[in-house]
């Protein structure tokens, strides 16, 4: 008998094809998340779940699903899953790292460039019919080349962003709880400095940390006050890493010059004041949204799920202690 698997939301067809031949598949083919009660009911009796970051697998949900063997997240992050509760019940938790690294770094640098050069503001200006003639000071922004790029979190995506900074001959500072290997620092010409130094000296600050208790609210009023008045903040990590009301206050007061945000504290809600500001570039959590990358993410999640259900160590296991013995 094939193991029963629920796919909680629409994913790319190649992953469905992969699962269909190997599992008894229940596919919620919709772009809308199921309400919590419906999700729980659909998961009863299932051995596997292929979910997304909008699906909450907290301790209460996990405890109500005694048959569940694997939660396969179509994301690199897994803050929507209580990993400790899953581990306690022997449930494998998997994610989709590496495959989205370059795509996400591309988008972080896109936000940086768009905010620095006031691209969205310029597009709106032109479309509104306000452009009457060339002017010496029309929509002047900030240079990117030779500026200082500060990266908070030097994991895969942080390193990939640093490589892009090198192409613009940027000085790259970084902070992290763990220092990068010496060969990485040499290759990317990185300067490892305290977090406060990144805040104080960077022209652009890009966040690449997981959402953990220690990183929730990492950027608040005190940190924003340390930044240059000309600084631009970029966030493609997780929304709650930044205190949005504090960011809006800092932007309104001119404490920093701008921001580029792909993630938000209470998605899909956005701090209303940010929506009214011209110096903020906003995107609906699409940093990894290329067709090729999202297809690979879905297929990777499907492969993780099938491997776990076969009793094998999944290629991208989060709670590695399950297979350490």
PDB file of C-alpha atoms in Angstrom:
ATOM      1  CA  UNK A   1       0.000   0.000   0.000  1.00  0.00           C
ATOM      2  CA  UNK A   2       1.302   3.425  -0.945  1.00  0.00           C
ATOM      3  CA  UNK A   3       1.720   6.016   1.832  1.00  0.00           C
ATOM      4  CA  UNK A   4      -0.933   8.726   1.964  1.00  0.00           C
ATOM      5  CA  UNK A   5       0.317  12.279   1.351  1.00  0.00           C
ATOM      6  CA  UNK A   6      -1.419  15.653   1.421  1.00  0.00           C
ATOM      7  CA  UNK A   7      -0.154  18.515  -0.716  1.00  0.00           C
ATOM      8  CA  UNK A   8      -1.641  21.520   1.044  1.00  0.00           C
ATOM      9  CA  UNK A   9      -1.566  24.089  -1.795  1.00  0.00           C
ATOM     10  CA  UNK A  10      -0.837  24.366  -5.499  1.00  0.00           C
ATOM     11  CA  UNK A  11       2.703  23.379  -6.500  1.00  0.00           C
ATOM     12  CA  UNK A  12       4.391  22.916  -9.866  1.00  0.00           C
ATOM     13  CA  UNK A  13       3.203  19.945 -11.983  1.00  0.00           C
ATOM     14  CA  UNK A  14       6.514  18.064 -12.072  1.00  0.00           C
ATOM     15  CA  UNK A  15       6.326  17.593  -8.299  1.00  0.00           C
ATOM     16  CA  UNK A  16       2.751  16.339  -8.528  1.00  0.00           C
ATOM     17  CA  UNK A  17       3.790  13.890 -11.232  1.00  0.00           C
ATOM     18  CA  UNK A  18       6.605  12.643  -8.997  1.00  0.00           C
ATOM     19  CA  UNK A  19       4.303  12.159  -6.005  1.00  0.00           C
ATOM     20  CA  UNK A  20       1.432  10.645  -7.990  1.00  0.00           C
ATOM     21  CA  UNK A  21       3.426   7.610  -8.987  1.00  0.00           C
ATOM     22  CA  UNK A  22       4.789   6.960  -5.520  1.00  0.00           C
ATOM     23  CA  UNK A  23       2.055   7.920  -3.041  1.00  0.00           C
ATOM     24  CA  UNK A  24      -1.672   7.894  -2.464  1.00  0.00           C
ATOM     25  CA  UNK A  25      -1.973  11.606  -3.188  1.00  0.00           C
ATOM     26  CA  UNK A  26      -4.509  14.079  -1.826  1.00  0.00           C
ATOM     27  CA  UNK A  27      -3.885  17.355  -3.667  1.00  0.00           C
ATOM     28  CA  UNK A  28      -5.461  20.644  -2.585  1.00  0.00           C
ATOM     29  CA  UNK A  29      -5.057  22.295  -5.986  1.00  0.00           C
ATOM     30  CA  UNK A  30      -5.645  25.873  -4.893  1.00  0.00           C
ATOM     31  CA  UNK A  31      -3.592  29.009  -4.343  1.00  0.00           C
ATOM     32  CA  UNK A  32      -5.489  29.635  -1.106  1.00  0.00           C
ATOM     33  CA  UNK A  33      -4.509  28.101   2.198  1.00  0.00           C
ATOM     34  CA  UNK A  34      -6.980  25.839   3.916  1.00  0.00           C
ATOM     35  CA  UNK A  35      -8.408  27.069   7.222  1.00  0.00           C
ATOM     36  CA  UNK A  36      -6.698  25.439  10.204  1.00  0.00           C
ATOM     37  CA  UNK A  37      -9.601  23.105  10.927  1.00  0.00           C
ATOM     38  CA  UNK A  38      -9.878  21.899   7.347  1.00  0.00           C
ATOM     39  CA  UNK A  39      -6.128  21.396   7.109  1.00  0.00           C
ATOM     40  CA  UNK A  40      -6.122  19.264  10.228  1.00  0.00           C
ATOM     41  CA  UNK A  41      -9.030  17.168   8.966  1.00  0.00           C
ATOM     42  CA  UNK A  42      -7.375  16.585   5.574  1.00  0.00           C
ATOM     43  CA  UNK A  43      -4.163  15.521   7.326  1.00  0.00           C
ATOM     44  CA  UNK A  44      -5.804  12.825   9.458  1.00  0.00           C
ATOM     45  CA  UNK A  45      -4.587   9.395   8.388  1.00  0.00           C
ATOM     46  CA  UNK A  46      -1.831  10.880   6.206  1.00  0.00           C
ATOM     47  CA  UNK A  47       1.766   9.788   6.567  1.00  0.00           C
ATOM     48  CA  UNK A  48       3.210  12.743   4.686  1.00  0.00           C
ATOM     49  CA  UNK A  49       2.521  16.453   4.227  1.00  0.00           C
ATOM     50  CA  UNK A  50       4.021  18.685   1.544  1.00  0.00           C
ATOM     51  CA  UNK A  51       3.297  22.136   2.926  1.00  0.00           C
ATOM     52  CA  UNK A  52       4.183  25.766   2.477  1.00  0.00           C
ATOM     53  CA  UNK A  53       5.128  28.574   4.823  1.00  0.00           C
ATOM     54  CA  UNK A  54       1.464  29.577   5.207  1.00  0.00           C
ATOM     55  CA  UNK A  55       0.668  26.177   6.786  1.00  0.00           C
ATOM     56  CA  UNK A  56       1.161  26.189  10.555  1.00  0.00           C
ATOM     57  CA  UNK A  57       2.346  22.922  12.065  1.00  0.00           C
ATOM     58  CA  UNK A  58       2.414  23.844  15.739  1.00  0.00           C
ATOM     59  CA  UNK A  59       2.627  21.420  18.666  1.00  0.00           C
ATOM     60  CA  UNK A  60      -1.165  21.128  18.908  1.00  0.00           C
ATOM     61  CA  UNK A  61      -1.545  20.177  15.242  1.00  0.00           C
ATOM     62  CA  UNK A  62       1.369  17.756  15.368  1.00  0.00           C
ATOM     63  CA  UNK A  63       0.017  16.013  18.479  1.00  0.00           C
ATOM     64  CA  UNK A  64      -3.317  15.433  16.710  1.00  0.00           C
ATOM     65  CA  UNK A  65      -1.674  13.545  13.810  1.00  0.00           C
ATOM     66  CA  UNK A  66      -0.293  10.234  15.104  1.00  0.00           C
ATOM     67  CA  UNK A  67       0.159   8.800  11.588  1.00  0.00           C
ATOM     68  CA  UNK A  68       2.315  11.649  10.281  1.00  0.00           C
ATOM     69  CA  UNK A  69       5.908  10.700   9.416  1.00  0.00           C
ATOM     70  CA  UNK A  70       7.203  13.710   7.486  1.00  0.00           C
ATOM     71  CA  UNK A  71       6.475  17.424   7.018  1.00  0.00           C
ATOM     72  CA  UNK A  72       8.132  18.555   3.807  1.00  0.00           C
ATOM     73  CA  UNK A  73       8.257  22.350   3.590  1.00  0.00           C
ATOM     74  CA  UNK A  74       8.463  24.044   0.185  1.00  0.00           C
ATOM     75  CA  UNK A  75      10.767  26.734   1.577  1.00  0.00           C
ATOM     76  CA  UNK A  76      14.226  27.158   2.997  1.00  0.00           C
ATOM     77  CA  UNK A  77      12.759  28.548   6.226  1.00  0.00           C
ATOM     78  CA  UNK A  78      10.743  26.389   8.617  1.00  0.00           C
ATOM     79  CA  UNK A  79       9.519  28.814  11.280  1.00  0.00           C
ATOM     80  CA  UNK A  80       5.965  27.660  10.491  1.00  0.00           C
ATOM     81  CA  UNK A  81       6.799  24.258  12.013  1.00  0.00           C
ATOM     82  CA  UNK A  82       7.404  23.376  15.659  1.00  0.00           C
ATOM     83  CA  UNK A  83      10.506  21.317  14.927  1.00  0.00           C
ATOM     84  CA  UNK A  84      10.979  20.288  18.555  1.00  0.00           C
ATOM     85  CA  UNK A  85       7.443  18.900  18.745  1.00  0.00           C
ATOM     86  CA  UNK A  86       7.918  17.065  15.455  1.00  0.00           C
ATOM     87  CA  UNK A  87      11.227  15.595  16.588  1.00  0.00           C
ATOM     88  CA  UNK A  88       9.708  14.395  19.854  1.00  0.00           C
ATOM     89  CA  UNK A  89       7.155  12.400  17.855  1.00  0.00           C
ATOM     90  CA  UNK A  90       9.686  11.087  15.343  1.00  0.00           C
ATOM     91  CA  UNK A  91       8.404  13.213  12.459  1.00  0.00           C
ATOM     92  CA  UNK A  92      11.000  14.251   9.896  1.00  0.00           C
ATOM     93  CA  UNK A  93      11.009  17.942   8.946  1.00  0.00           C
ATOM     94  CA  UNK A  94      12.582  18.912   5.630  1.00  0.00           C
ATOM     95  CA  UNK A  95      13.153  22.109   3.679  1.00  0.00           C
ATOM     96  CA  UNK A  96      14.487  23.242   0.299  1.00  0.00           C
ATOM     97  CA  UNK A  97      17.854  24.983   0.785  1.00  0.00           C
ATOM     98  CA  UNK A  98      20.485  25.984  -1.774  1.00  0.00           C
ATOM     99  CA  UNK A  99      18.200  25.764  -4.804  1.00  0.00           C
ATOM    100  CA  UNK A 100      16.881  29.283  -4.186  1.00  0.00           C
ATOM    101  CA  UNK A 101      20.148  30.879  -3.094  1.00  0.00           C
ATOM    102  CA  UNK A 102      21.095  32.747  -6.266  1.00  0.00           C
ATOM    103  CA  UNK A 103      17.530  33.661  -7.155  1.00  0.00           C
ATOM    104  CA  UNK A 104      16.946  35.196  -3.727  1.00  0.00           C
ATOM    105  CA  UNK A 105      20.267  37.040  -3.827  1.00  0.00           C
ATOM    106  CA  UNK A 106      19.358  38.383  -7.272  1.00  0.00           C
ATOM    107  CA  UNK A 107      16.132  39.785  -5.864  1.00  0.00           C
ATOM    108  CA  UNK A 108      17.759  41.264  -2.766  1.00  0.00           C
ATOM    109  CA  UNK A 109      20.142  43.139  -5.043  1.00  0.00           C
ATOM    110  CA  UNK A 110      17.191  44.127  -7.247  1.00  0.00           C
ATOM    111  CA  UNK A 111      15.491  45.707  -4.230  1.00  0.00           C
ATOM    112  CA  UNK A 112      18.747  47.424  -3.304  1.00  0.00           C
ATOM    113  CA  UNK A 113      19.138  48.908  -6.774  1.00  0.00           C
ATOM    114  CA  UNK A 114      15.494  49.892  -7.120  1.00  0.00           C
ATOM    115  CA  UNK A 115      15.499  51.669  -3.758  1.00  0.00           C
ATOM    116  CA  UNK A 116      18.855  53.350  -4.343  1.00  0.00           C
ATOM    117  CA  UNK A 117      17.955  54.677  -7.783  1.00  0.00           C
ATOM    118  CA  UNK A 118      14.283  55.418  -6.948  1.00  0.00           C
ATOM    119  CA  UNK A 119      13.116  53.172  -9.785  1.00  0.00           C
ATOM    120  CA  UNK A 120       9.535  52.575  -8.617  1.00  0.00           C
ATOM    121  CA  UNK A 121       9.088  56.238  -7.810  1.00  0.00           C
ATOM    122  CA  UNK A 122      10.409  57.147 -11.273  1.00  0.00           C
ATOM    123  CA  UNK A 123       8.108  54.648 -12.976  1.00  0.00           C
ATOM    124  CA  UNK A 124       5.086  56.088 -11.152  1.00  0.00           C
ATOM    125  CA  UNK A 125       6.208  59.640 -11.963  1.00  0.00           C
ATOM    126  CA  UNK A 126       6.415  58.914 -15.677  1.00  0.00           C
ATOM    127  CA  UNK A 127       3.157  56.964 -15.871  1.00  0.00           C
ATOM    128  CA  UNK A 128       1.333  59.776 -14.083  1.00  0.00           C
ATOM    129  CA  UNK A 129       2.319  62.166 -16.873  1.00  0.00           C
ATOM    130  CA  UNK A 130       4.485  64.331 -14.604  1.00  0.00           C
ATOM    131  CA  UNK A 131       7.611  64.239 -16.791  1.00  0.00           C
ATOM    132  CA  UNK A 132       7.785  67.488 -18.733  1.00  0.00           C
ATOM    133  CA  UNK A 133      11.522  67.883 -19.379  1.00  0.00           C
ATOM    134  CA  UNK A 134      14.986  66.691 -18.382  1.00  0.00           C
ATOM    135  CA  UNK A 135      16.171  68.308 -15.144  1.00  0.00           C
ATOM    136  CA  UNK A 136      19.569  68.131 -13.453  1.00  0.00           C
ATOM    137  CA  UNK A 137      18.090  67.003 -10.125  1.00  0.00           C
ATOM    138  CA  UNK A 138      15.139  64.928 -11.319  1.00  0.00           C
ATOM    139  CA  UNK A 139      14.757  61.817  -9.130  1.00  0.00           C
ATOM    140  CA  UNK A 140      18.427  61.673  -8.209  1.00  0.00           C
ATOM    141  CA  UNK A 141      19.228  58.682  -6.051  1.00  0.00           C
ATOM    142  CA  UNK A 142      22.266  57.093  -4.445  1.00  0.00           C
ATOM    143  CA  UNK A 143      25.250  55.427  -6.125  1.00  0.00           C
ATOM    144  CA  UNK A 144      25.733  51.719  -5.539  1.00  0.00           C
ATOM    145  CA  UNK A 145      29.256  51.302  -6.910  1.00  0.00           C
ATOM    146  CA  UNK A 146      32.002  51.753  -4.294  1.00  0.00           C
ATOM    147  CA  UNK A 147      29.400  52.062  -1.511  1.00  0.00           C
ATOM    148  CA  UNK A 148      29.513  49.966   1.667  1.00  0.00           C
ATOM    149  CA  UNK A 149      27.265  46.904   1.748  1.00  0.00           C
ATOM    150  CA  UNK A 150      26.487  45.484   5.169  1.00  0.00           C
ATOM    151  CA  UNK A 151      25.201  41.912   5.316  1.00  0.00           C
ATOM    152  CA  UNK A 152      23.628  40.505   8.468  1.00  0.00           C
ATOM    153  CA  UNK A 153      23.871  36.719   8.207  1.00  0.00           C
ATOM    154  CA  UNK A 154      26.632  35.276   6.027  1.00  0.00           C
ATOM    155  CA  UNK A 155      25.000  31.993   5.034  1.00  0.00           C
ATOM    156  CA  UNK A 156      24.488  30.822   1.467  1.00  0.00           C
ATOM    157  CA  UNK A 157      22.313  33.755   0.423  1.00  0.00           C
ATOM    158  CA  UNK A 158      24.467  36.293   2.235  1.00  0.00           C
ATOM    159  CA  UNK A 159      27.549  34.981   0.434  1.00  0.00           C
ATOM    160  CA  UNK A 160      25.726  35.061  -2.887  1.00  0.00           C
ATOM    161  CA  UNK A 161      24.729  38.682  -2.291  1.00  0.00           C
ATOM    162  CA  UNK A 162      28.322  39.561  -1.395  1.00  0.00           C
ATOM    163  CA  UNK A 163      29.450  38.213  -4.787  1.00  0.00           C
ATOM    164  CA  UNK A 164      27.019  40.583  -6.466  1.00  0.00           C
ATOM    165  CA  UNK A 165      28.391  43.435  -4.390  1.00  0.00           C
ATOM    166  CA  UNK A 166      31.884  42.665  -5.635  1.00  0.00           C
ATOM    167  CA  UNK A 167      30.680  43.298  -9.174  1.00  0.00           C
ATOM    168  CA  UNK A 168      29.878  46.857  -8.115  1.00  0.00           C
ATOM    169  CA  UNK A 169      33.231  47.199  -6.328  1.00  0.00           C
ATOM    170  CA  UNK A 170      31.482  47.565  -2.993  1.00  0.00           C
ATOM    171  CA  UNK A 171      33.135  47.321   0.391  1.00  0.00           C
ATOM    172  CA  UNK A 172      31.400  44.394   2.118  1.00  0.00           C
ATOM    173  CA  UNK A 173      31.002  44.244   5.898  1.00  0.00           C
ATOM    174  CA  UNK A 174      29.197  41.417   7.638  1.00  0.00           C
ATOM    175  CA  UNK A 175      28.121  40.183  11.030  1.00  0.00           C
ATOM    176  CA  UNK A 176      26.958  36.728  12.063  1.00  0.00           C
ATOM    177  CA  UNK A 177      26.888  34.560  15.156  1.00  0.00           C
ATOM    178  CA  UNK A 178      29.421  32.359  13.375  1.00  0.00           C
ATOM    179  CA  UNK A 179      32.302  33.751  11.359  1.00  0.00           C
ATOM    180  CA  UNK A 180      32.694  32.599   7.761  1.00  0.00           C
ATOM    181  CA  UNK A 181      35.613  30.369   6.801  1.00  0.00           C
ATOM    182  CA  UNK A 182      38.860  32.213   6.011  1.00  0.00           C
ATOM    183  CA  UNK A 183      38.778  31.128   2.353  1.00  0.00           C
ATOM    184  CA  UNK A 184      35.253  32.563   1.965  1.00  0.00           C
ATOM    185  CA  UNK A 185      36.361  35.851   3.550  1.00  0.00           C
ATOM    186  CA  UNK A 186      39.319  36.053   1.166  1.00  0.00           C
ATOM    187  CA  UNK A 187      37.317  35.130  -1.932  1.00  0.00           C
ATOM    188  CA  UNK A 188      34.551  37.653  -1.221  1.00  0.00           C
ATOM    189  CA  UNK A 189      36.824  40.283   0.387  1.00  0.00           C
ATOM    190  CA  UNK A 190      34.638  40.300   3.489  1.00  0.00           C
ATOM    191  CA  UNK A 191      35.249  42.245   6.670  1.00  0.00           C
ATOM    192  CA  UNK A 192      33.871  40.559   9.786  1.00  0.00           C
ATOM    193  CA  UNK A 193      32.714  43.253  12.218  1.00  0.00           C
ATOM    194  CA  UNK A 194      30.326  43.608  15.169  1.00  0.00           C
ATOM    195  CA  UNK A 195      26.636  44.009  14.356  1.00  0.00           C
ATOM    196  CA  UNK A 196      26.719  47.633  15.552  1.00  0.00           C
ATOM    197  CA  UNK A 197      29.535  48.413  13.099  1.00  0.00           C
ATOM    198  CA  UNK A 198      27.480  47.062  10.213  1.00  0.00           C
ATOM    199  CA  UNK A 199      24.631  49.350  11.273  1.00  0.00           C
ATOM    200  CA  UNK A 200      26.816  52.443  11.670  1.00  0.00           C
ATOM    201  CA  UNK A 201      29.063  52.169   8.613  1.00  0.00           C
ATOM    202  CA  UNK A 202      26.927  50.617   5.866  1.00  0.00           C
ATOM    203  CA  UNK A 203      25.207  52.490   3.047  1.00  0.00           C
ATOM    204  CA  UNK A 204      23.053  49.437   2.357  1.00  0.00           C
ATOM    205  CA  UNK A 205      22.119  46.802   4.963  1.00  0.00           C
ATOM    206  CA  UNK A 206      20.697  43.490   3.785  1.00  0.00           C
ATOM    207  CA  UNK A 207      19.220  40.958   6.211  1.00  0.00           C
ATOM    208  CA  UNK A 208      19.772  37.217   5.684  1.00  0.00           C
ATOM    209  CA  UNK A 209      19.019  35.549   9.013  1.00  0.00           C
ATOM    210  CA  UNK A 210      16.513  32.834   9.944  1.00  0.00           C
ATOM    211  CA  UNK A 211      13.568  33.736  12.150  1.00  0.00           C
ATOM    212  CA  UNK A 212      14.547  32.650  15.659  1.00  0.00           C
ATOM    213  CA  UNK A 213      13.795  34.090  19.101  1.00  0.00           C
ATOM    214  CA  UNK A 214      17.140  35.891  18.915  1.00  0.00           C
ATOM    215  CA  UNK A 215      16.402  37.467  15.528  1.00  0.00           C
ATOM    216  CA  UNK A 216      12.771  38.477  16.064  1.00  0.00           C
ATOM    217  CA  UNK A 217      12.795  42.277  16.173  1.00  0.00           C
ATOM    218  CA  UNK A 218      16.516  42.313  15.381  1.00  0.00           C
ATOM    219  CA  UNK A 219      16.042  45.670  13.653  1.00  0.00           C
ATOM    220  CA  UNK A 220      14.071  48.018  15.884  1.00  0.00           C
ATOM    221  CA  UNK A 221      14.129  51.670  16.859  1.00  0.00           C
ATOM    222  CA  UNK A 222      17.530  51.481  18.573  1.00  0.00           C
ATOM    223  CA  UNK A 223      19.200  49.773  15.620  1.00  0.00           C
ATOM    224  CA  UNK A 224      17.605  52.110  13.066  1.00  0.00           C
ATOM    225  CA  UNK A 225      18.880  55.086  15.040  1.00  0.00           C
ATOM    226  CA  UNK A 226      22.448  53.773  14.638  1.00  0.00           C
ATOM    227  CA  UNK A 227      22.241  53.760  10.829  1.00  0.00           C
ATOM    228  CA  UNK A 228      23.338  56.538   8.532  1.00  0.00           C
ATOM    229  CA  UNK A 229      20.645  59.007   7.495  1.00  0.00           C
ATOM    230  CA  UNK A 230      21.475  57.963   3.933  1.00  0.00           C
ATOM    231  CA  UNK A 231      21.233  54.203   4.621  1.00  0.00           C
ATOM    232  CA  UNK A 232      18.826  51.837   2.856  1.00  0.00           C
ATOM    233  CA  UNK A 233      17.553  48.665   4.580  1.00  0.00           C
ATOM    234  CA  UNK A 234      16.806  45.506   2.573  1.00  0.00           C
ATOM    235  CA  UNK A 235      14.881  42.527   3.981  1.00  0.00           C
ATOM    236  CA  UNK A 236      14.320  39.286   2.099  1.00  0.00           C
ATOM    237  CA  UNK A 237      14.648  37.020   5.164  1.00  0.00           C
ATOM    238  CA  UNK A 238      11.548  36.965   7.370  1.00  0.00           C
ATOM    239  CA  UNK A 239       9.228  39.850   8.183  1.00  0.00           C
ATOM    240  CA  UNK A 240       9.355  39.718  11.994  1.00  0.00           C
ATOM    241  CA  UNK A 241      13.117  40.313  11.886  1.00  0.00           C
ATOM    242  CA  UNK A 242      12.191  43.999  11.407  1.00  0.00           C
ATOM    243  CA  UNK A 243       9.904  46.031  13.655  1.00  0.00           C
ATOM    244  CA  UNK A 244       7.714  47.556  10.923  1.00  0.00           C
ATOM    245  CA  UNK A 245       6.201  50.407  12.972  1.00  0.00           C
ATOM    246  CA  UNK A 246       9.702  51.396  14.099  1.00  0.00           C
ATOM    247  CA  UNK A 247      10.892  51.286  10.490  1.00  0.00           C
ATOM    248  CA  UNK A 248       8.015  53.518   9.396  1.00  0.00           C
ATOM    249  CA  UNK A 249       8.887  55.980  12.166  1.00  0.00           C
ATOM    250  CA  UNK A 250      12.547  56.029  11.171  1.00  0.00           C
ATOM    251  CA  UNK A 251      11.711  56.611   7.510  1.00  0.00           C
ATOM    252  CA  UNK A 252       9.237  59.381   8.346  1.00  0.00           C
ATOM    253  CA  UNK A 253      11.783  61.076  10.608  1.00  0.00           C
ATOM    254  CA  UNK A 254      14.572  60.819   8.038  1.00  0.00           C
ATOM    255  CA  UNK A 255      16.677  58.576  10.275  1.00  0.00           C
ATOM    256  CA  UNK A 256      17.302  56.357   7.241  1.00  0.00           C
ATOM    257  CA  UNK A 257      16.774  57.105   3.566  1.00  0.00           C
ATOM    258  CA  UNK A 258      14.814  54.135   2.304  1.00  0.00           C
ATOM    259  CA  UNK A 259      13.979  50.446   2.369  1.00  0.00           C
ATOM    260  CA  UNK A 260      13.317  47.492   0.107  1.00  0.00           C
ATOM    261  CA  UNK A 261      11.066  44.854   1.648  1.00  0.00           C
ATOM    262  CA  UNK A 262       9.930  41.472   0.342  1.00  0.00           C
ATOM    263  CA  UNK A 263       8.687  40.109   3.676  1.00  0.00           C
ATOM    264  CA  UNK A 264       6.472  41.525   6.421  1.00  0.00           C
ATOM    265  CA  UNK A 265       5.627  40.983  10.071  1.00  0.00           C
ATOM    266  CA  UNK A 266       1.995  39.972   9.552  1.00  0.00           C
ATOM    267  CA  UNK A 267       1.804  38.772   5.961  1.00  0.00           C
ATOM    268  CA  UNK A 268      -0.124  39.587   3.878  1.00  0.00           C
ATOM    269  CA  UNK A 269      -0.750  42.725   5.967  1.00  0.00           C
ATOM    270  CA  UNK A 270       1.715  45.582   5.623  1.00  0.00           C
ATOM    271  CA  UNK A 271       2.264  48.503   7.996  1.00  0.00           C
ATOM    272  CA  UNK A 272      -0.100  51.135   6.458  1.00  0.00           C
ATOM    273  CA  UNK A 273       2.426  53.970   6.685  1.00  0.00           C
ATOM    274  CA  UNK A 274       4.892  52.029   4.551  1.00  0.00           C
ATOM    275  CA  UNK A 275       2.320  51.768   1.778  1.00  0.00           C
ATOM    276  CA  UNK A 276       2.154  55.558   1.590  1.00  0.00           C
ATOM    277  CA  UNK A 277       5.909  56.160   1.365  1.00  0.00           C
ATOM    278  CA  UNK A 278       7.668  56.789  -1.924  1.00  0.00           C
ATOM    279  CA  UNK A 279      11.081  55.794  -0.577  1.00  0.00           C
ATOM    280  CA  UNK A 280      10.078  52.190   0.153  1.00  0.00           C
ATOM    281  CA  UNK A 281      10.066  49.445  -2.493  1.00  0.00           C
ATOM    282  CA  UNK A 282       7.595  46.700  -1.561  1.00  0.00           C
ATOM    283  CA  UNK A 283       7.171  43.191  -2.980  1.00  0.00           C
ATOM    284  CA  UNK A 284       4.782  40.354  -1.992  1.00  0.00           C
ATOM    285  CA  UNK A 285       7.323  37.747  -0.782  1.00  0.00           C
ATOM    286  CA  UNK A 286       8.629  36.839  -4.239  1.00  0.00           C
ATOM    287  CA  UNK A 287      12.408  36.742  -3.740  1.00  0.00           C
ATOM    288  CA  UNK A 288      12.633  33.107  -4.870  1.00  0.00           C
ATOM    289  CA  UNK A 289       9.904  33.499  -7.503  1.00  0.00           C
ATOM    290  CA  UNK A 290      11.476  32.458 -10.760  1.00  0.00           C
ATOM    291  CA  UNK A 291       9.746  29.626 -12.609  1.00  0.00           C
ATOM    292  CA  UNK A 292      12.899  27.509 -12.629  1.00  0.00           C
ATOM    293  CA  UNK A 293      13.614  27.964  -8.920  1.00  0.00           C
ATOM    294  CA  UNK A 294      10.071  27.451  -7.696  1.00  0.00           C
ATOM    295  CA  UNK A 295       9.798  24.310  -9.844  1.00  0.00           C
ATOM    296  CA  UNK A 296      13.015  22.954  -8.316  1.00  0.00           C
ATOM    297  CA  UNK A 297      11.771  23.789  -4.812  1.00  0.00           C
ATOM    298  CA  UNK A 298       8.552  21.851  -5.336  1.00  0.00           C
ATOM    299  CA  UNK A 299      10.329  18.819  -6.778  1.00  0.00           C
ATOM    300  CA  UNK A 300      12.887  18.887  -3.960  1.00  0.00           C
ATOM    301  CA  UNK A 301      10.103  18.913  -1.381  1.00  0.00           C
ATOM    302  CA  UNK A 302       8.425  15.963  -3.120  1.00  0.00           C
ATOM    303  CA  UNK A 303      11.704  14.016  -3.146  1.00  0.00           C
ATOM    304  CA  UNK A 304      12.273  14.779   0.544  1.00  0.00           C
ATOM    305  CA  UNK A 305       8.803  13.504   1.377  1.00  0.00           C
ATOM    306  CA  UNK A 306       9.115  10.259  -0.584  1.00  0.00           C
ATOM    307  CA  UNK A 307      12.569   9.507   0.847  1.00  0.00           C
ATOM    308  CA  UNK A 308      11.339   9.931   4.425  1.00  0.00           C
ATOM    309  CA  UNK A 309       8.327   7.715   3.829  1.00  0.00           C
ATOM    310  CA  UNK A 310      10.633   5.035   2.424  1.00  0.00           C
ATOM    311  CA  UNK A 311      12.556   5.056   5.699  1.00  0.00           C
ATOM    312  CA  UNK A 312      15.555   6.801   4.132  1.00  0.00           C
ATOM    313  CA  UNK A 313      17.292   9.909   5.401  1.00  0.00           C
ATOM    314  CA  UNK A 314      15.769  12.778   3.378  1.00  0.00           C
ATOM    315  CA  UNK A 315      18.308  14.825   1.403  1.00  0.00           C
ATOM    316  CA  UNK A 316      17.359  18.041   3.211  1.00  0.00           C
ATOM    317  CA  UNK A 317      16.561  17.004   6.767  1.00  0.00           C
ATOM    318  CA  UNK A 318      16.155  19.771   9.350  1.00  0.00           C
ATOM    319  CA  UNK A 319      15.915  17.663  12.541  1.00  0.00           C
ATOM    320  CA  UNK A 320      19.027  15.604  11.831  1.00  0.00           C
ATOM    321  CA  UNK A 321      18.955  13.939  15.259  1.00  0.00           C
ATOM    322  CA  UNK A 322      16.290  11.536  13.976  1.00  0.00           C
ATOM    323  CA  UNK A 323      18.907   9.804  11.824  1.00  0.00           C
ATOM    324  CA  UNK A 324      22.052  10.376  13.911  1.00  0.00           C
ATOM    325  CA  UNK A 325      21.909   7.011  15.657  1.00  0.00           C
TER     326      UNK A 325
END
